[in-house]
mmCIF file of C-alpha atoms in Angstrom:
data_model
loop_
_atom_site.group_PDB
_atom_site.id
_atom_site.type_symbol
_atom_site.label_atom_id
_atom_site.label_comp_id
_atom_site.label_asym_id
_atom_site.label_seq_id
_atom_site.Cartn_x
_atom_site.Cartn_y
_atom_site.Cartn_z
ATOM 1 C CA MET A 13 154.272 222.447 215.792
ATOM 2 C CA LYS A 14 155.605 219.265 214.187
ATOM 3 C CA ASN A 15 153.623 217.195 211.715
ATOM 4 C CA VAL A 16 153.366 213.355 212.085
ATOM 5 C CA ILE A 17 151.880 211.435 209.150
ATOM 6 C CA PHE A 18 150.720 207.821 209.657
ATOM 7 C CA ILE A 19 150.576 206.010 206.265
ATOM 8 C CA ILE A 20 148.311 203.040 206.747
ATOM 9 C CA ASP A 21 146.091 200.722 204.719
ATOM 10 C CA VAL A 22 142.913 198.936 205.907
ATOM 11 C CA ASP A 23 140.048 197.071 204.130
ATOM 12 C CA ASN A 24 137.500 194.336 204.618
ATOM 13 C CA GLY A 25 140.111 191.607 204.693
ATOM 14 C CA GLN A 26 140.787 191.108 200.985
ATOM 15 C CA LEU A 27 144.187 192.816 200.815
ATOM 16 C CA ALA A 28 145.117 194.715 204.040
ATOM 17 C CA GLY A 29 142.835 193.706 206.962
ATOM 18 C CA THR A 30 142.867 195.911 210.119
ATOM 19 C CA GLY A 31 146.001 194.880 212.040
ATOM 20 C CA HIS A 32 148.140 197.703 210.792
ATOM 21 C CA LEU A 33 145.499 200.310 211.575
ATOM 22 C CA PHE A 34 145.308 199.090 215.287
ATOM 23 C CA ARG A 35 149.047 199.070 215.600
ATOM 24 C CA SER A 36 149.303 202.562 214.308
ATOM 25 C CA LEU A 37 146.679 203.678 216.695
ATOM 26 C CA LYS A 38 148.713 202.349 219.612
ATOM 27 C CA ILE A 39 151.757 204.326 218.448
ATOM 28 C CA CYS A 40 149.640 207.381 217.856
ATOM 29 C CA LYS A 41 148.380 207.161 221.453
ATOM 30 C CA LEU A 42 151.913 206.837 222.663
ATOM 31 C CA LEU A 43 152.925 210.085 220.927
ATOM 32 C CA LYS A 44 149.901 212.035 221.964
ATOM 33 C CA GLU A 45 150.502 211.171 225.638
ATOM 34 C CA THR A 46 153.878 212.844 225.583
ATOM 35 C CA TYR A 47 153.729 215.517 222.966
ATOM 36 C CA LYS A 48 150.105 216.681 223.177
ATOM 37 C CA LYS A 49 149.921 220.079 221.456
ATOM 38 C CA LYS A 50 153.449 219.904 220.056
ATOM 39 C CA ILE A 51 152.491 217.615 217.143
ATOM 40 C CA LYS A 52 149.659 217.436 214.689
ATOM 41 C CA ILE A 53 148.819 213.988 213.469
ATOM 42 C CA TYR A 54 147.483 212.960 210.074
ATOM 43 C CA PHE A 55 146.506 209.559 208.564
ATOM 44 C CA LEU A 56 147.189 208.922 204.903
ATOM 45 C CA PHE A 57 145.632 205.823 203.242
ATOM 46 C CA LYS A 58 144.553 204.341 199.967
ATOM 47 C CA LYS A 59 140.842 204.006 199.270
ATOM 48 C CA LEU A 60 140.330 200.306 199.468
ATOM 49 C CA LYS A 61 137.109 198.356 200.158
ATOM 50 C CA LYS A 62 135.443 199.719 203.318
ATOM 51 C CA SER A 63 138.583 201.720 204.177
ATOM 52 C CA ASN A 64 136.665 204.931 205.062
ATOM 53 C CA PHE A 65 133.969 203.014 206.957
ATOM 54 C CA ILE A 66 136.500 201.195 209.213
ATOM 55 C CA ILE A 67 138.908 204.077 209.664
ATOM 56 C CA LYS A 68 136.236 206.534 210.635
ATOM 57 C CA LYS A 69 135.175 204.368 213.542
ATOM 58 C CA TYR A 70 138.461 205.318 215.203
ATOM 59 C CA ILE A 71 139.737 208.474 213.564
ATOM 60 C CA LYS A 72 137.536 211.504 213.016
ATOM 61 C CA LYS A 73 139.827 214.123 211.482
ATOM 62 C CA ASN A 74 142.991 214.850 209.551
ATOM 63 C CA LEU A 75 142.250 211.899 207.114
ATOM 64 C CA ILE A 76 143.941 212.097 203.642
ATOM 65 C CA ILE A 77 143.175 209.827 200.798
ATOM 66 C CA PHE A 78 146.315 208.690 198.874
ATOM 67 C CA ASP A 79 145.945 209.196 195.228
ATOM 68 C CA SER A 80 147.875 210.768 192.224
ATOM 69 C CA ASN A 81 147.392 214.221 193.806
ATOM 70 C CA PHE A 82 149.097 213.187 197.123
ATOM 71 C CA LYS A 83 151.982 215.753 196.761
ATOM 72 C CA ASN A 84 149.488 218.646 196.932
ATOM 73 C CA LYS A 85 147.628 217.023 199.836
ATOM 74 C CA ILE A 86 150.838 216.797 201.888
ATOM 75 C CA SER A 87 152.357 220.087 200.744
ATOM 76 C CA PHE A 88 152.468 221.071 204.447
ATOM 77 C CA LEU A 89 155.158 218.462 205.014
ATOM 78 C CA LYS A 90 158.479 219.903 206.345
ATOM 79 C CA LYS A 91 161.802 218.176 206.286
ATOM 80 C CA ASN A 92 161.897 217.808 210.043
ATOM 81 C CA ASP A 93 158.434 216.227 210.325
ATOM 82 C CA LEU A 94 157.845 212.532 210.877
ATOM 83 C CA ILE A 95 156.306 209.848 208.740
ATOM 84 C CA ILE A 96 155.467 206.484 210.146
ATOM 85 C CA TYR A 97 154.735 203.931 207.328
ATOM 86 C CA ASP A 98 152.766 200.856 208.461
ATOM 87 C CA THR A 99 150.974 199.024 205.735
ATOM 88 C CA PRO A 100 151.171 195.438 204.339
ATOM 89 C CA PHE A 101 152.340 196.817 201.061
ATOM 90 C CA THR A 102 155.631 197.990 199.678
ATOM 91 C CA ILE A 103 155.903 201.796 199.700
ATOM 92 C CA GLU A 104 154.465 203.350 196.537
ATOM 93 C CA LYS A 105 157.178 204.222 194.061
ATOM 94 C CA SER A 106 155.698 207.728 193.564
ATOM 95 C CA LEU A 107 155.819 208.342 197.277
ATOM 96 C CA LYS A 108 159.283 206.872 197.640
ATOM 97 C CA ASP A 109 160.695 208.981 194.904
ATOM 98 C CA TYR A 110 159.153 212.103 196.176
ATOM 99 C CA LEU A 111 160.595 211.637 199.631
ATOM 100 C CA LEU A 112 163.950 210.820 198.337
ATOM 101 C CA LYS A 113 163.845 213.901 195.986
ATOM 102 C CA ILE A 114 163.169 216.178 198.910
ATOM 103 C CA ASN A 115 165.715 214.446 201.084
ATOM 104 C CA PHE A 116 163.133 213.624 203.681
ATOM 105 C CA LYS A 117 164.992 211.888 206.555
ATOM 106 C CA ASN A 118 162.468 211.103 209.269
ATOM 107 C CA LEU A 119 160.679 208.171 207.639
ATOM 108 C CA VAL A 120 160.099 205.165 209.891
ATOM 109 C CA LEU A 121 159.020 202.001 208.080
ATOM 110 C CA ILE A 122 157.479 199.211 210.070
ATOM 111 C CA ASP A 123 157.921 195.608 208.908
ATOM 112 C CA HIS A 124 159.055 196.749 205.487
ATOM 113 C CA LYS A 125 161.817 195.505 203.182
ATOM 114 C CA LYS A 126 165.038 197.556 202.932
ATOM 115 C CA ILE A 127 164.987 200.162 200.141
ATOM 116 C CA LYS A 128 168.095 200.325 197.884
ATOM 117 C CA ASN A 129 170.180 203.497 198.037
ATOM 118 C CA ASP A 130 168.518 204.637 201.198
ATOM 119 C CA LYS A 131 170.905 205.817 203.904
ATOM 120 C CA ASN A 132 168.619 207.857 206.193
ATOM 121 C CA TRP A 133 165.399 205.945 206.908
ATOM 122 C CA THR A 134 164.645 203.876 209.935
ATOM 123 C CA TYR A 135 163.273 200.331 209.869
ATOM 124 C CA ILE A 136 161.419 198.587 212.657
ATOM 125 C CA ASN A 137 161.352 195.044 211.470
ATOM 126 C CA GLY A 138 159.937 192.661 214.098
ATOM 127 C CA ILE A 139 157.632 190.439 211.940
ATOM 128 C CA HIS A 140 159.445 191.178 208.725
ATOM 129 C CA SER A 141 162.719 189.883 210.195
ATOM 130 C CA TYR A 142 161.237 186.290 210.000
ATOM 131 C CA LYS A 143 161.173 186.689 206.258
ATOM 132 C CA LYS A 144 164.405 188.655 205.795
ATOM 133 C CA ASN A 145 167.205 189.665 208.244
ATOM 134 C CA TYR A 146 169.459 192.491 207.077
ATOM 135 C CA PRO A 147 173.112 193.189 208.052
ATOM 136 C CA LYS A 148 173.438 195.168 211.228
ATOM 137 C CA ASN A 149 172.786 198.893 210.752
ATOM 138 C CA LYS A 150 172.148 201.705 213.318
ATOM 139 C CA LYS A 151 168.877 202.503 211.384
ATOM 140 C CA ILE A 152 167.562 198.844 211.312
ATOM 141 C CA TYR A 153 165.957 197.436 214.399
ATOM 142 C CA GLN A 154 164.878 193.846 213.799
ATOM 143 C CA GLY A 155 164.018 190.540 215.467
ATOM 144 C CA SER A 156 161.533 189.341 218.065
ATOM 145 C CA LYS A 157 162.407 192.265 220.398
ATOM 146 C CA PHE A 158 160.640 194.591 217.851
ATOM 147 C CA VAL A 159 157.325 192.710 217.432
ATOM 148 C CA LEU A 160 155.126 195.696 218.308
ATOM 149 C CA LEU A 161 152.337 194.943 220.867
ATOM 150 C CA ASP A 162 150.557 197.038 223.323
ATOM 151 C CA LYS A 163 152.631 197.900 226.537
ATOM 152 C CA LYS A 164 150.250 195.958 228.686
ATOM 153 C CA PHE A 165 151.746 192.753 227.183
ATOM 154 C CA GLU A 166 154.911 193.443 229.064
ATOM 155 C CA LYS A 167 153.308 191.655 232.015
ATOM 156 C CA TYR A 168 151.804 188.248 232.017
ATOM 157 C CA ASN A 169 150.642 185.441 234.341
ATOM 158 C CA LEU A 170 150.145 181.733 233.734
ATOM 159 C CA ARG A 171 146.717 180.276 234.235
ATOM 160 C CA LYS A 172 144.941 176.972 233.804
ATOM 161 C CA ASN A 173 141.254 177.781 233.271
ATOM 162 C CA ASN A 174 140.201 176.174 229.985
ATOM 163 C CA ASN A 175 138.940 179.543 228.652
ATOM 164 C CA VAL A 176 139.563 180.070 224.852
ATOM 165 C CA LEU A 177 139.837 183.222 222.878
ATOM 166 C CA ILE A 178 139.108 183.107 219.140
ATOM 167 C CA SER A 179 140.326 185.961 216.937
ATOM 168 C CA THR A 180 140.458 185.751 213.138
ATOM 169 C CA GLY A 181 141.036 189.354 212.251
ATOM 170 C CA GLY A 182 139.026 192.535 211.889
ATOM 171 C CA THR A 183 136.832 191.494 208.977
ATOM 172 C CA ASP A 184 136.285 187.612 208.983
ATOM 173 C CA ALA A 185 135.110 187.633 205.319
ATOM 174 C CA TYR A 186 135.002 183.757 205.175
ATOM 175 C CA ASN A 187 133.229 183.301 208.508
ATOM 176 C CA LEU A 188 136.159 181.478 210.022
ATOM 177 C CA ASN A 189 135.163 182.475 213.606
ATOM 178 C CA PHE A 190 131.942 180.553 213.222
ATOM 179 C CA LYS A 191 133.534 177.513 211.603
ATOM 180 C CA ILE A 192 136.001 177.217 214.496
ATOM 181 C CA PHE A 193 133.204 177.580 217.123
ATOM 182 C CA ILE A 194 131.111 174.859 215.505
ATOM 183 C CA LYS A 195 134.118 172.447 215.813
ATOM 184 C CA ILE A 196 134.960 173.179 219.368
ATOM 185 C CA LYS A 197 131.502 173.926 220.940
ATOM 186 C CA LYS A 198 131.077 170.409 222.411
ATOM 187 C CA LEU A 199 134.340 170.699 224.442
ATOM 188 C CA ASN A 200 134.006 171.638 228.124
ATOM 189 C CA PHE A 201 135.157 175.224 227.926
ATOM 190 C CA ASN A 202 134.323 177.561 230.751
ATOM 191 C CA LYS A 203 134.298 180.692 228.599
ATOM 192 C CA ILE A 204 134.630 181.219 224.807
ATOM 193 C CA TYR A 205 135.645 184.712 223.917
ATOM 194 C CA ILE A 206 135.051 185.557 220.256
ATOM 195 C CA VAL A 207 136.505 188.785 218.806
ATOM 196 C CA VAL A 208 134.206 190.811 216.564
ATOM 197 C CA GLY A 209 136.218 193.143 214.351
ATOM 198 C CA PRO A 210 135.135 196.526 212.936
ATOM 199 C CA GLY A 211 134.632 195.035 209.445
ATOM 200 C CA PHE A 212 132.398 192.195 210.329
ATOM 201 C CA SER A 213 129.242 191.935 208.170
ATOM 202 C CA THR A 214 125.951 192.171 210.104
ATOM 203 C CA ASN A 215 124.862 188.770 208.606
ATOM 204 C CA ASN A 216 128.029 186.999 210.013
ATOM 205 C CA PRO A 217 126.691 183.727 211.514
ATOM 206 C CA ILE A 218 128.619 184.468 214.652
ATOM 207 C CA PHE A 219 125.832 186.663 215.762
ATOM 208 C CA SER A 220 123.334 183.783 215.718
ATOM 209 C CA ILE A 221 125.237 181.822 218.450
ATOM 210 C CA LYS A 222 123.106 181.084 221.579
ATOM 211 C CA ASP A 223 125.569 179.655 224.063
ATOM 212 C CA ILE A 224 125.852 181.073 227.558
ATOM 213 C CA ARG A 225 129.628 180.431 227.567
ATOM 214 C CA VAL A 226 130.217 182.702 224.535
ATOM 215 C CA GLU A 227 131.065 186.352 224.946
ATOM 216 C CA LEU A 228 131.396 188.431 221.814
ATOM 217 C CA LEU A 229 134.041 191.123 222.106
ATOM 218 C CA LYS A 230 132.842 194.090 220.024
ATOM 219 C CA ASN A 231 134.756 197.313 219.436
ATOM 220 C CA LYS A 232 137.757 196.362 221.655
ATOM 221 C CA ASP A 233 140.746 198.525 221.136
ATOM 222 C CA ASN A 234 142.852 196.135 223.163
ATOM 223 C CA LEU A 235 142.447 192.378 223.936
ATOM 224 C CA TYR A 236 145.180 191.977 226.498
ATOM 225 C CA LYS A 237 142.856 191.197 229.420
ATOM 226 C CA TYR A 238 141.047 188.548 227.362
ATOM 227 C CA PHE A 239 144.323 186.896 226.444
ATOM 228 C CA PHE A 240 145.233 186.898 230.131
ATOM 229 C CA LYS A 241 141.867 185.453 231.044
ATOM 230 C CA SER A 242 142.422 182.531 228.707
ATOM 231 C CA ASN A 243 144.956 179.800 228.484
ATOM 232 C CA ILE A 244 144.124 178.766 224.919
ATOM 233 C CA SER A 245 144.017 181.075 221.834
ATOM 234 C CA ILE A 246 142.866 180.218 218.334
ATOM 235 C CA VAL A 247 143.998 183.004 216.044
ATOM 236 C CA THR A 248 145.230 183.980 212.552
ATOM 237 C CA GLY A 249 148.807 184.744 211.855
ATOM 238 C CA GLY A 250 148.759 188.423 212.408
ATOM 239 C CA ILE A 251 149.221 190.547 215.494
ATOM 240 C CA SER A 252 146.888 188.378 217.604
ATOM 241 C CA MET A 253 149.240 185.497 217.168
ATOM 242 C CA PHE A 254 152.028 187.486 218.783
ATOM 243 C CA GLU A 255 149.701 188.713 221.497
ATOM 244 C CA SER A 256 148.872 185.151 222.348
ATOM 245 C CA ILE A 257 152.534 184.039 222.312
ATOM 246 C CA ALA A 258 153.422 186.936 224.681
ATOM 247 C CA SER A 259 150.648 185.854 226.981
ATOM 248 C CA LEU A 260 152.128 182.260 227.008
ATOM 249 C CA ASN A 261 148.825 180.782 225.905
ATOM 250 C CA TYR A 262 148.560 177.543 223.886
ATOM 251 C CA THR A 263 148.354 179.199 220.449
ATOM 252 C CA PHE A 264 146.660 177.571 217.538
ATOM 253 C CA VAL A 265 147.168 179.596 214.357
ATOM 254 C CA TYR A 266 145.416 179.676 211.075
ATOM 255 C CA GLN A 267 147.375 181.142 208.173
ATOM 256 C CA SER A 268 144.852 183.486 206.533
ATOM 257 C CA TYR A 269 147.275 185.344 204.211
ATOM 258 C CA THR A 270 150.297 183.974 202.171
ATOM 259 C CA HIS A 271 152.644 186.642 203.662
ATOM 260 C CA GLN A 272 151.922 185.234 207.206
ATOM 261 C CA LYS A 273 153.769 181.945 206.594
ATOM 262 C CA TYR A 274 157.237 183.320 207.418
ATOM 263 C CA ALA A 275 156.365 184.422 211.007
ATOM 264 C CA ILE A 276 154.160 181.337 211.501
ATOM 265 C CA ASN A 277 156.889 178.888 210.407
ATOM 266 C CA LYS A 278 159.471 180.684 212.705
ATOM 267 C CA MET A 279 157.055 180.501 215.641
ATOM 268 C CA LYS A 280 156.339 176.894 214.922
ATOM 269 C CA LYS A 281 160.130 176.004 214.873
ATOM 270 C CA LEU A 282 160.475 177.728 218.275
ATOM 271 C CA GLY A 283 157.676 175.651 219.716
ATOM 272 C CA ALA A 284 155.408 178.652 220.226
ATOM 273 C CA VAL A 285 152.435 177.703 218.092
ATOM 274 C CA GLN A 286 150.620 174.833 216.366
ATOM 275 C CA VAL A 287 149.327 175.350 212.834
ATOM 276 C CA ILE A 288 145.628 174.410 212.378
ATOM 277 C CA GLY A 289 144.931 175.743 208.838
ATOM 278 C CA LYS A 290 146.292 177.463 205.739
ATOM 279 C CA LEU A 291 144.244 179.687 203.415
ATOM 280 C CA ASP A 292 141.255 177.493 202.448
ATOM 281 C CA ARG A 293 142.290 174.411 204.411
ATOM 282 C CA PHE A 294 141.106 173.963 208.078
ATOM 283 C CA TYR A 295 142.804 171.144 209.971
ATOM 284 C CA ASP A 296 139.827 170.688 212.322
ATOM 285 C CA ARG A 297 140.709 167.172 213.470
ATOM 286 C CA LYS A 298 144.264 168.315 214.427
ATOM 287 C CA LEU A 299 142.801 171.193 216.491
ATOM 288 C CA LEU A 300 140.313 168.887 218.307
ATOM 289 C CA MET A 301 143.045 166.271 219.114
ATOM 290 C CA SER A 302 145.212 168.920 220.506
ATOM 291 C CA LEU A 303 142.517 170.596 222.558
ATOM 292 C CA ASN A 304 141.469 167.214 223.995
ATOM 293 C CA LYS A 305 145.146 166.776 225.184
ATOM 294 C CA ILE A 306 144.988 169.968 227.177
ATOM 295 C CA PHE A 307 141.733 168.846 228.757
ATOM 296 C CA ILE A 308 143.355 165.735 230.104
ATOM 297 C CA GLY A 309 146.475 167.644 231.263
ATOM 298 C CA LYS A 310 148.886 166.974 228.377
ATOM 299 C CA LYS A 311 150.813 169.352 226.221
ATOM 300 C CA PRO A 312 149.526 169.481 222.592
ATOM 301 C CA TYR A 313 152.921 170.561 221.371
ATOM 302 C CA ASN A 314 156.308 171.556 222.898
ATOM 303 C CA LEU A 315 155.384 174.921 224.430
ATOM 304 C CA ASN A 316 158.205 176.283 226.750
ATOM 305 C CA LEU A 317 156.359 178.080 229.437
ATOM 306 C CA LYS A 318 159.665 179.396 230.924
ATOM 307 C CA LYS A 319 160.707 181.342 227.933
ATOM 308 C CA ARG A 320 158.954 184.377 226.431
ATOM 309 C CA ILE A 321 159.898 184.501 222.810
ATOM 310 C CA ILE A 322 157.808 187.693 222.478
ATOM 311 C CA ASP A 323 158.399 189.880 225.579
ATOM 312 C CA GLY A 324 155.846 192.604 224.953
ATOM 313 C CA LYS A 325 158.427 195.445 225.339
ATOM 314 C CA ALA A 326 158.838 196.406 221.696
ATOM 315 C CA LEU A 327 156.571 199.424 221.943
ATOM 316 C CA SER A 328 158.730 200.812 224.827
ATOM 317 C CA ARG A 329 161.792 200.351 222.577
ATOM 318 C CA LEU A 330 160.014 202.033 219.645
ATOM 319 C CA LYS A 331 159.019 204.922 221.920
ATOM 320 C CA LYS A 332 162.793 205.747 222.574
ATOM 321 C CA ILE A 333 163.490 205.641 218.840
ATOM 322 C CA LEU A 334 160.564 207.906 217.873
ATOM 323 C CA PHE A 335 161.246 210.333 220.836
ATOM 324 C CA ASN A 336 164.795 210.661 219.701
ATOM 325 C CA ILE A 337 163.723 211.639 216.269
ATOM 326 C CA LEU A 338 161.019 214.130 217.508
ATOM 327 C CA ASN A 339 163.209 215.697 220.222
ATOM 328 C CA LYS A 340 165.755 216.812 217.641
ATOM 329 C CA SER A 341 163.423 219.413 216.305
ATOM 330 C CA ILE A 342 160.899 220.182 218.949
#
């Protein structure tokens, strides 16, 4: 039996959001499908705002709170086990020092900066590569080919149906979903899909909408079929932005966190997105002008429908890397 520890962070949107949790769940499912009873999976996370509430919606057992006593809590860890680190934060110094001290080799860091003096750990830097590209190394996998999405995004089809998907993260602490809907509701959309994340407050005004075109997407583990049913996406600059790009949708992106600017700027330069807001500024007029262009058959920006910048195959590539690590000792 080999232990696999996912180190994640999730909260109500103030610091971590929910994107890293959902990405780790996809990787977890991938491992379970192949290894079943050969591995035992744990989730280690800091206690942030609503962390327990959100995580327990999806994971029921083997949950470990990261604190000053973490060494005792993971004392079962063996040198040939696997740790997958996927949080928006730099690895905690105490954890890093501990893993280096015990010469732990099978640490896979996702979208993380390179750690000095480390020769053994593996980096999967799809999104992080837009901020920093490292010299070629057999342990560093970087670039758009390693932006991790569900395997179903490997396929796509073009459509012109004037359906729109709105996704602003798993918490929507500032009611951005509702603000966007109010601005676009007078346009002649056929369907308006609005994603309701696990951290949404019950008094979010999105629940008061009475429009027959609107479908609220609650408790959805995967949104691929709704991206594929739409030709327009209004999203924030996390995973949903890349899902929209992989679907070859017109992608309007709102930068909700400072760290998202690197990926957003890169995608903008490549002609894959148009920016319609940053932090507390919503460029609503720009969004409406662009949407109106689509309705009259014009391009709102220079989207190249013949080139997939994000091909949706990164999870298959990661699968080979993880299986290579696991197969060495199983």
